[in-house]
Tab-separated table of C-alpha atoms in Angstrom:
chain	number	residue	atom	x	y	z
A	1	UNK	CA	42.612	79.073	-8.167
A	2	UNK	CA	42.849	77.288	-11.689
A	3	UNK	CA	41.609	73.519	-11.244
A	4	UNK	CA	42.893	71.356	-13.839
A	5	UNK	CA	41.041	68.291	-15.262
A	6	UNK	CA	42.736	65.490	-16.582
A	7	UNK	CA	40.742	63.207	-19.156
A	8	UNK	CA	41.579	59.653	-19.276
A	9	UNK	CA	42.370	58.327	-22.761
A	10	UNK	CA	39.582	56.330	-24.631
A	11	UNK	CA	41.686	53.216	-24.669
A	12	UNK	CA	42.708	53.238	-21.144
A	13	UNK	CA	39.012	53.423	-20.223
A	14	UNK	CA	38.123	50.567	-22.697
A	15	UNK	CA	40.967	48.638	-21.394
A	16	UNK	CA	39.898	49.315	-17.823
A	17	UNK	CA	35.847	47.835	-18.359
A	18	UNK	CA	36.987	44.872	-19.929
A	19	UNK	CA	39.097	43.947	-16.794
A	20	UNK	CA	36.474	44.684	-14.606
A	21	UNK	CA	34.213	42.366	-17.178
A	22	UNK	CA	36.649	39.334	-16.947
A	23	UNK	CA	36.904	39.901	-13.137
A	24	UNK	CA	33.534	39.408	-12.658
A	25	UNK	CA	33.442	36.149	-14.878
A	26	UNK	CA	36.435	34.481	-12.920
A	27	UNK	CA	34.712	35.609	-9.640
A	28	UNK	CA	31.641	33.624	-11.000
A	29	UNK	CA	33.453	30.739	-12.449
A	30	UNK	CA	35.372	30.204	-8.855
A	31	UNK	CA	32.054	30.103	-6.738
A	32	UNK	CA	30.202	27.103	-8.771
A	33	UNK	CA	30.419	23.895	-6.579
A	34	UNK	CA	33.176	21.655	-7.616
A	35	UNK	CA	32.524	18.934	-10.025
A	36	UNK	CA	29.032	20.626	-10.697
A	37	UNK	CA	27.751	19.691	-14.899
A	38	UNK	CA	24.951	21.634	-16.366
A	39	UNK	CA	24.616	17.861	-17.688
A	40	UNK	CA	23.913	16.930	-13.980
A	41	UNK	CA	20.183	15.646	-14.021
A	42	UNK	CA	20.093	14.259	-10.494
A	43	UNK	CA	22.074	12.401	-8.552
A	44	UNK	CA	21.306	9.357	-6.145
A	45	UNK	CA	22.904	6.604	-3.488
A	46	UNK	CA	20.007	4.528	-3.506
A	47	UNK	CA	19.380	2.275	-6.717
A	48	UNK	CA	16.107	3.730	-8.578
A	49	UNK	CA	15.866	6.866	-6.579
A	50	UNK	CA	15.757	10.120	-7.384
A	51	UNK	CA	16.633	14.057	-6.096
A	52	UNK	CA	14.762	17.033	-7.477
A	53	UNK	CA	16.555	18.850	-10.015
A	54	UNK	CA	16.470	22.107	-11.518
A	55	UNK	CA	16.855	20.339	-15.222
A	56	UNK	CA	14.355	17.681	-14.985
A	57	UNK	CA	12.105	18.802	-12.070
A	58	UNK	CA	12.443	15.506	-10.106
A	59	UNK	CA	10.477	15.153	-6.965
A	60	UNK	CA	12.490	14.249	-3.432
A	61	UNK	CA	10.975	13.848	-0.694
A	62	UNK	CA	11.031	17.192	0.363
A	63	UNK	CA	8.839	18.239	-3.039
A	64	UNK	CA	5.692	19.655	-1.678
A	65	UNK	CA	1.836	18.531	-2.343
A	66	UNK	CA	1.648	21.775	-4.716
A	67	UNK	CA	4.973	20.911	-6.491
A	68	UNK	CA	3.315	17.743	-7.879
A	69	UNK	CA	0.047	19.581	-8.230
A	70	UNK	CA	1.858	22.322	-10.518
A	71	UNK	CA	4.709	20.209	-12.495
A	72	UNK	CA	4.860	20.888	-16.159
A	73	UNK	CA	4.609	17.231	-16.863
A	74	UNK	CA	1.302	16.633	-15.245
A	75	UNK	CA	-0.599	19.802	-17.075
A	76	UNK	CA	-4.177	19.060	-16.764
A	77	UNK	CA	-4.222	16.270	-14.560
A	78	UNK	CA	-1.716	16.862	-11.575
A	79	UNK	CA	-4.639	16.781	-9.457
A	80	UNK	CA	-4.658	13.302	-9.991
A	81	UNK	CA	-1.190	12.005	-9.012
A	82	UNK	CA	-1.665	11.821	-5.358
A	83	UNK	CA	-5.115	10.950	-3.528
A	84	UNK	CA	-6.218	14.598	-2.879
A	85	UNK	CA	-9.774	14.154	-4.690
A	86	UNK	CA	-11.142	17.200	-3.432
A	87	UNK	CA	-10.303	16.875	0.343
A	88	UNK	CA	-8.610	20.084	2.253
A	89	UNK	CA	-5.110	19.518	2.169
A	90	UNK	CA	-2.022	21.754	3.094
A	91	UNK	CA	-0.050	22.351	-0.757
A	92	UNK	CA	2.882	22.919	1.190
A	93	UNK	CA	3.281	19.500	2.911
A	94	UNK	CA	5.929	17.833	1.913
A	95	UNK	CA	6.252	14.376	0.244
A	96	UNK	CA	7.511	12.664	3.215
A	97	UNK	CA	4.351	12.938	5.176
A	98	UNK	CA	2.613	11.461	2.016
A	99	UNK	CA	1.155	8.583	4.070
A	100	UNK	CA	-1.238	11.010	5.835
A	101	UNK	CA	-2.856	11.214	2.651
A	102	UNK	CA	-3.788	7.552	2.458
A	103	UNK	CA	-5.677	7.179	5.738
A	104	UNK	CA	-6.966	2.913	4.635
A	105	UNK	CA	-3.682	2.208	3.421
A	106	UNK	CA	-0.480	0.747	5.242
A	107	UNK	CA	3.268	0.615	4.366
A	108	UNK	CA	3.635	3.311	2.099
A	109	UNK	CA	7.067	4.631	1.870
A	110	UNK	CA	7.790	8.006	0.282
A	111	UNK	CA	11.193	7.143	-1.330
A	112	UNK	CA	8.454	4.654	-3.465
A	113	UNK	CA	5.778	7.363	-4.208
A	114	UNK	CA	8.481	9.642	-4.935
A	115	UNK	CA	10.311	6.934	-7.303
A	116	UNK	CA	7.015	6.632	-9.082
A	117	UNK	CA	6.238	10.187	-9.923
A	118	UNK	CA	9.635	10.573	-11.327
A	119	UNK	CA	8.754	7.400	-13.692
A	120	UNK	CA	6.165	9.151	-14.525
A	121	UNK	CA	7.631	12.248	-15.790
A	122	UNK	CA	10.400	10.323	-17.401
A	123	UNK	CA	7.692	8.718	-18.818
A	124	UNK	CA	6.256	12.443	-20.266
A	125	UNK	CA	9.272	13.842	-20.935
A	126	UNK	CA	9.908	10.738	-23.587
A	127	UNK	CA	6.614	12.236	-25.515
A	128	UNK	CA	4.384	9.078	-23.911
A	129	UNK	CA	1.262	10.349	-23.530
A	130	UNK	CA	0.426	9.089	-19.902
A	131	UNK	CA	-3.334	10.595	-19.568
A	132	UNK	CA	-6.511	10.287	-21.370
A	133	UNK	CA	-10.398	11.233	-20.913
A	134	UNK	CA	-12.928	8.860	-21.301
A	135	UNK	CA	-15.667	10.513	-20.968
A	136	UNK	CA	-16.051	13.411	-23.745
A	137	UNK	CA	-16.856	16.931	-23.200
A	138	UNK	CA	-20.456	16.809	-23.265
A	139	UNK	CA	-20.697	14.236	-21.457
A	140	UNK	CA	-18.705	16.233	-18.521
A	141	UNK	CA	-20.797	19.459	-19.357
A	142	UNK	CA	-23.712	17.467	-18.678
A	143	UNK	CA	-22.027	15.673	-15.281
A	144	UNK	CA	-19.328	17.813	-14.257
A	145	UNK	CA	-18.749	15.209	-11.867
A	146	UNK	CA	-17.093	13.353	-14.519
A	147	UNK	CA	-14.375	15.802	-15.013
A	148	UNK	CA	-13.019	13.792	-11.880
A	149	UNK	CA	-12.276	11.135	-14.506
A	150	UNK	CA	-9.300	9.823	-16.468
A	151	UNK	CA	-6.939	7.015	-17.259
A	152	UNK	CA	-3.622	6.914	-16.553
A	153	UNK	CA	-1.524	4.566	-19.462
A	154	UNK	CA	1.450	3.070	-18.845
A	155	UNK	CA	2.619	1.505	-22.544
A	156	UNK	CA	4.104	-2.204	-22.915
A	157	UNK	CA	4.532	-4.304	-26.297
A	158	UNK	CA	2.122	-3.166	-29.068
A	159	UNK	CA	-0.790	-5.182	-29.378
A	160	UNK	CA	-0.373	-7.144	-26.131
A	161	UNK	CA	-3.011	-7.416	-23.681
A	162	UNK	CA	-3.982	-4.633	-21.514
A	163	UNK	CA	-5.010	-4.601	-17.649
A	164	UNK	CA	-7.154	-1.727	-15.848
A	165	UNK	CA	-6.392	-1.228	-12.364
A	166	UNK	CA	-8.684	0.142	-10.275
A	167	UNK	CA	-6.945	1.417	-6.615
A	168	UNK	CA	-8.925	1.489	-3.477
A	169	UNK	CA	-9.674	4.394	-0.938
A	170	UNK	CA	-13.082	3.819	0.625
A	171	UNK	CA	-14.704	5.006	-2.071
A	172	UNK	CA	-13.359	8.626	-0.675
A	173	UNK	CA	-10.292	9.152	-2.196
A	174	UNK	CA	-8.360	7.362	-5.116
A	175	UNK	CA	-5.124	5.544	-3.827
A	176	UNK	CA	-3.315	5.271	-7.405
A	177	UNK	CA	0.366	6.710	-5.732
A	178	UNK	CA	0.302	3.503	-3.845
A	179	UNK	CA	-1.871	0.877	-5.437
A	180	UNK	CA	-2.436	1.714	-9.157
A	181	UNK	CA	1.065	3.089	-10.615
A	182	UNK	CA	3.734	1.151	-8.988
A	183	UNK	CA	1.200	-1.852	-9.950
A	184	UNK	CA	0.673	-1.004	-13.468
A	185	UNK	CA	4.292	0.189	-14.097
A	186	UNK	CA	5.415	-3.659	-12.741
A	187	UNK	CA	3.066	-4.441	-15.778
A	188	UNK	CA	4.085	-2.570	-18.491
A	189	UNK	CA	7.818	-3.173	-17.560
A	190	UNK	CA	6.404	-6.991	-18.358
A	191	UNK	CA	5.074	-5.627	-21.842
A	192	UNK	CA	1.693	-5.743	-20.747
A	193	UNK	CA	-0.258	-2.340	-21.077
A	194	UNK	CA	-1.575	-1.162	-18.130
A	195	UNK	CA	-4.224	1.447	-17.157
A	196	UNK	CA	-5.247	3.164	-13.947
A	197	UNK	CA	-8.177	4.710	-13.588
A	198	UNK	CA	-9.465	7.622	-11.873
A	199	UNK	CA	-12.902	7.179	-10.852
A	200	UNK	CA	-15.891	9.177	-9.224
A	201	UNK	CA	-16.201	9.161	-5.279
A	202	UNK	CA	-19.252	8.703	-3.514
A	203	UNK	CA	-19.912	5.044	-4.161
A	204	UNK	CA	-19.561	1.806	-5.388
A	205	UNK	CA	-22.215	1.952	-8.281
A	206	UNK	CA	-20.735	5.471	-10.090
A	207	UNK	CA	-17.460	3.827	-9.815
A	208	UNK	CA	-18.495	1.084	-11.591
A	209	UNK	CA	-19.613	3.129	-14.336
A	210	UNK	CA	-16.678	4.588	-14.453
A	211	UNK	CA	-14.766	1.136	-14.918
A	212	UNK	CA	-17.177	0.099	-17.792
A	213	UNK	CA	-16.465	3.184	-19.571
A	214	UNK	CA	-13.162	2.938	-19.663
A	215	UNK	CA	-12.737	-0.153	-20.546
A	216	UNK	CA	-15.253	0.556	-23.558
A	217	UNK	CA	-13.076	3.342	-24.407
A	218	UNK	CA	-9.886	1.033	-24.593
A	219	UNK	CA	-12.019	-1.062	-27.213
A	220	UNK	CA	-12.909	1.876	-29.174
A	221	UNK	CA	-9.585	3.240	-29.497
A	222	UNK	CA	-7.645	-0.004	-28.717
A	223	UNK	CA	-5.631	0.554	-32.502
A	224	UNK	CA	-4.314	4.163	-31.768
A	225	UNK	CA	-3.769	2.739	-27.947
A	226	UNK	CA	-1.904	-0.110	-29.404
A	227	UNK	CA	-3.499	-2.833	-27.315
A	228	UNK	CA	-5.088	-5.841	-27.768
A	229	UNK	CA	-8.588	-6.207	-26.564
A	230	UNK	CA	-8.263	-10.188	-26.207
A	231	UNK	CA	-8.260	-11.647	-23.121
A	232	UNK	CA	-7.880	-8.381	-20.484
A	233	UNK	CA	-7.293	-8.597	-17.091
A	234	UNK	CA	-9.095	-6.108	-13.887
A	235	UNK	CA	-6.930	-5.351	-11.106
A	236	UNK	CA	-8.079	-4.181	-7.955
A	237	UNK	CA	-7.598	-3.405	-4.134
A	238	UNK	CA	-9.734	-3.048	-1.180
A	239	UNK	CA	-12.797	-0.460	-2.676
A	240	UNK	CA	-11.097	-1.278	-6.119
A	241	UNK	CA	-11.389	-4.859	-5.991
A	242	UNK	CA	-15.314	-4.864	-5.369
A	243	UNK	CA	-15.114	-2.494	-8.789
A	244	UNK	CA	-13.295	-5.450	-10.417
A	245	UNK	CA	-15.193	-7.933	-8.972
A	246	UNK	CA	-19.104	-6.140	-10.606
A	247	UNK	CA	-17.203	-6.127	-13.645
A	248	UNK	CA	-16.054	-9.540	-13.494
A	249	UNK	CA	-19.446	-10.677	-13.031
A	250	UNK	CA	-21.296	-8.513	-14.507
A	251	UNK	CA	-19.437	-6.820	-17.610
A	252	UNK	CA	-19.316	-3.474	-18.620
A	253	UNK	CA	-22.922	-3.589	-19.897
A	254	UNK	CA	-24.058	-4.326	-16.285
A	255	UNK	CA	-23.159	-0.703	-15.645
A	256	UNK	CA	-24.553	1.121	-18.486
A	257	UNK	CA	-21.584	0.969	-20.900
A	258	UNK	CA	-21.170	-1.663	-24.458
A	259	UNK	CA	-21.904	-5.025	-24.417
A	260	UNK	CA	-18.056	-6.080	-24.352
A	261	UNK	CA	-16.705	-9.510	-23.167
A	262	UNK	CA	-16.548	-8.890	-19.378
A	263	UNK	CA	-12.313	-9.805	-18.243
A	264	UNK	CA	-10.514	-12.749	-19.023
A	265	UNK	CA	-9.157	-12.751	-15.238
A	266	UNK	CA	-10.297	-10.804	-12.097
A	267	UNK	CA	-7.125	-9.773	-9.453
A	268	UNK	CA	-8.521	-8.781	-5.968
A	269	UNK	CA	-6.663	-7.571	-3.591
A	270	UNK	CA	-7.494	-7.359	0.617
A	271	UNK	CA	-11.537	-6.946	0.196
A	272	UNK	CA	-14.812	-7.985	2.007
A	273	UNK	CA	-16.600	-7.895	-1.307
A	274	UNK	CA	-18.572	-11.529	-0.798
A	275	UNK	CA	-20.807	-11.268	-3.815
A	276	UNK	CA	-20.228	-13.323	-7.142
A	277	UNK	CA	-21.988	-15.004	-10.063
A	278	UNK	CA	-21.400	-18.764	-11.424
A	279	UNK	CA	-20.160	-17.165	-14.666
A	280	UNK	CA	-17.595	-15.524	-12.635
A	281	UNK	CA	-13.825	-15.458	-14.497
A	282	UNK	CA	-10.849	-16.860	-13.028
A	283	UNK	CA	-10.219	-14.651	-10.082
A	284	UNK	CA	-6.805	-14.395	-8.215
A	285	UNK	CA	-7.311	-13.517	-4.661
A	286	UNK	CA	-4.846	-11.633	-2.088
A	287	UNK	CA	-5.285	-11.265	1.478
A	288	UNK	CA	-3.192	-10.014	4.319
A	289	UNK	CA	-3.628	-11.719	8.046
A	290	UNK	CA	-4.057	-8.631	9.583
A	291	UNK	CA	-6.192	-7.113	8.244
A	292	UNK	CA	-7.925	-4.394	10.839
A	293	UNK	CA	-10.857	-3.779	7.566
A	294	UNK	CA	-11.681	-6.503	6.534
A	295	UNK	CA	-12.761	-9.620	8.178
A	296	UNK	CA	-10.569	-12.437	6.716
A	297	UNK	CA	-13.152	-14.838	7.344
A	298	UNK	CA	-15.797	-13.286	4.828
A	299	UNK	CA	-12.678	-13.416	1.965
A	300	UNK	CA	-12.392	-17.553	2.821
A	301	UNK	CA	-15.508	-18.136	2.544
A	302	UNK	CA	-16.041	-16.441	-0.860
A	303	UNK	CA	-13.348	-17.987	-2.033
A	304	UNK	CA	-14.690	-21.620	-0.871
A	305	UNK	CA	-18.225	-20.695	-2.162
A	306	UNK	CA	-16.653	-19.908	-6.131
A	307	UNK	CA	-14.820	-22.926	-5.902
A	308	UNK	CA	-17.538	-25.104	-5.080
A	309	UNK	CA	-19.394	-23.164	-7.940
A	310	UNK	CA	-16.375	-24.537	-10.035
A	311	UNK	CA	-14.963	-21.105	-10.768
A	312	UNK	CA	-11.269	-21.073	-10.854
A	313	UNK	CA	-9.659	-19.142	-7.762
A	314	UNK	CA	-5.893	-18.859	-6.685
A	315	UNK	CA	-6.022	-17.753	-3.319
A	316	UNK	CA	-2.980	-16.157	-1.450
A	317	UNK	CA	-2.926	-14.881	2.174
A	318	UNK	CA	-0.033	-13.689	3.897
A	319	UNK	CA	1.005	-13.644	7.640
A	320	UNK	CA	1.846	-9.868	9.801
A	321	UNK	CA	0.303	-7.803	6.648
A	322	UNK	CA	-2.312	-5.474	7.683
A	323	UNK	CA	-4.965	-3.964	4.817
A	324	UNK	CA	-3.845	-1.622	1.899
A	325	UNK	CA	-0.499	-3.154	1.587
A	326	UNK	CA	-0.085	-2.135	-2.276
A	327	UNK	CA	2.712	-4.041	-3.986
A	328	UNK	CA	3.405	-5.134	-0.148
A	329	UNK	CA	7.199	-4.315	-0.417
A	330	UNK	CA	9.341	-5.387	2.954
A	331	UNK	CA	6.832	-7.731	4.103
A	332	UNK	CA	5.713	-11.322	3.787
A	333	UNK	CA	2.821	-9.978	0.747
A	334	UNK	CA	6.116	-8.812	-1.159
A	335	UNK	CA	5.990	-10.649	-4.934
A	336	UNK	CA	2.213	-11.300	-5.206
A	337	UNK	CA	1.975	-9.397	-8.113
A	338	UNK	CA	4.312	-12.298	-9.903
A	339	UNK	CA	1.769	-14.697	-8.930
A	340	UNK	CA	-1.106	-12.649	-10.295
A	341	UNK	CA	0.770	-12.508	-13.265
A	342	UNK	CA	1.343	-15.858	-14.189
A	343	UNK	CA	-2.437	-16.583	-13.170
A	344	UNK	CA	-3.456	-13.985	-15.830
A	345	UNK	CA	-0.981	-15.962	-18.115
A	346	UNK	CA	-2.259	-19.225	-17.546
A	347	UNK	CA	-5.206	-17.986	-19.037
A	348	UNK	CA	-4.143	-15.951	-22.344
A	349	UNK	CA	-5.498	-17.071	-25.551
A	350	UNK	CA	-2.096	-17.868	-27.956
């Protein structure tokens, strides 16, 4: 039996792969999503917000703990962005349950924490450097406690005034997501530069220390920061405003750091802190009704006692608001922060 083979013609082979080639690339144009862009960087139907893209890397809510942790933006200091400090935490929960995370604090909305991170790595990806040490090397070689450490910098006009906010947590964790960034980017979108800093748990007194050494470290490098050094202002909330309030009466030399001017203002926010000093700045006081922490009566009387001591005090307390409000969005605390502003105004040099 004679079996014949036939041999297809070089051509007709060619000819044949490159149909089987274009095939394949109208099979793959056919299954992308209509009206999909490689341009597409994320799309939204609320004003501000923001959905996680493969482009950018925006956060949803969905994101996880470790997404944050891990985003290319945040190299070196993602550890930072949400109030983890050190505490067991599960990497995979998700952004929605971010509240959990904030165990003093009320009203925090994930669509906000999420809106904020993805300022933040707009922020980055516009070559802003949003993070800086204070503390150098050595100094966190010989504390490595001090690694914990940074400031977060959120730019305004060159050479205008700067304010350092200092978030509460107890003293146990470091509420920045919900009481330092949204704050200091309301700041810097008034040209004001803002800083919020990440400071040692474990007490009031190391967190002081951290303060003044920051805010020594703005003066030092205020010209490559851009920022004035003239008539700063200290932010704080619950643990955060007793930081702001040492500082305010005692300057940064009262915790081990240069003998700077101490603030121009003080802004406290929801705190028992009852201490002060006759040389006391203006201080701008917030306080929610509420408030299942602190006992309102203690913040009245302070702010009584530093009047009668002739310091200046704008006091503001707001009805249904329970403690760690933050920016106090959807209830009666909502638009404080103007009024802090325009306090700190009142008192800038011209």
């Amino acid at each position: 039996m004679r079996i014949r083979i036939i041999l297809m013609p070089k051509e007709l082979r060619l000819n044949r792969q490159i149909r089987v080639f274009l095939s394949l690339l109208i099979l793959v144009f056919l299954c992308q999503p209509l009206g999909a862009s490689p341009a597409d960087d994320h799309v939204s139907n609320r004003p501000g917000a923001f959905i996680a893209s493969k482009n950018k890397g925006y956060m949803n809510t969905n994101s996880s703990i470790r997404d944050v942790m891990n985003h290319p933006s945040f190299k070196g200091f993602g550890q930072f962005i949400l109030p983890l400090d050190n505490r067991a935490y599960d990497g995979n929960m998700q952004l929605s349950r971010v509240g959990s995370l904030l165990p003093y604090h009320s009203h925090v909305e994930p669509e906000a924490v999420v809106d904020t991170i993805n300022y933040m790595i707009d922020q980055v990806a516009e070559e802003k450097i949003i993070f800086n040490d204070f503390y150098t090397e050595l100094q966190k070689q010989e504390n490595p406690a001090k690694r914990n450490t940074g400031l977060f910098f959120f730019k305004g006009k060159p050479g205008a005034p700067f304010a350092i906010v200092c978030p509460g947590g107890g003293f146990s964790y470091v509420g920045s997501v919900h009481e330092g960034f949204p704050h200091a980017i309301q700041l810097s979108n008034k040209g004001y530069n803002a800083f919020v800093l990440q400071y040692r748990l474990g007490g009031e007194q190391r967190a002081c220390e951290d303060l003044a050494a920051a805010i020594s470290y703005i003066f030092k490098h205020a010209g490559s920061l851009g920022v004035s050094t003239k008539d700063y202002s200290v932010w704080g909330s619950s643990a955060g405003a007793r930081m702001a309030a040492q500082i305010g009466s005692y300057g940064p030399a009262g915790y081990g750091s240069d003998d700077l001017p101490r603030p121009r203002v003080v802004v406290m926010a929801y705190t028992g802190h009852s201490s002060f000093t006759r040389n006391d700045p203006p201080t701008f006081v917030v306080q929610g009704e509420n408030d299942g922490i602190v006992n309102v009566s203690t913040v009245d009387r302070r702010v009584d006692a530093m009047r009668n001591a002739g310091i200046e005090v704008e006091y503001h307390k707001y009805r249904n608001v329970s403690h760690g409000f933050g920016l106090g969005i959807g209830t009666d605390a909502e638009g404080w922060t103007e009024y802090a502003v325009k306090f700190w105004e009142k008192h800038i040099s011209e």
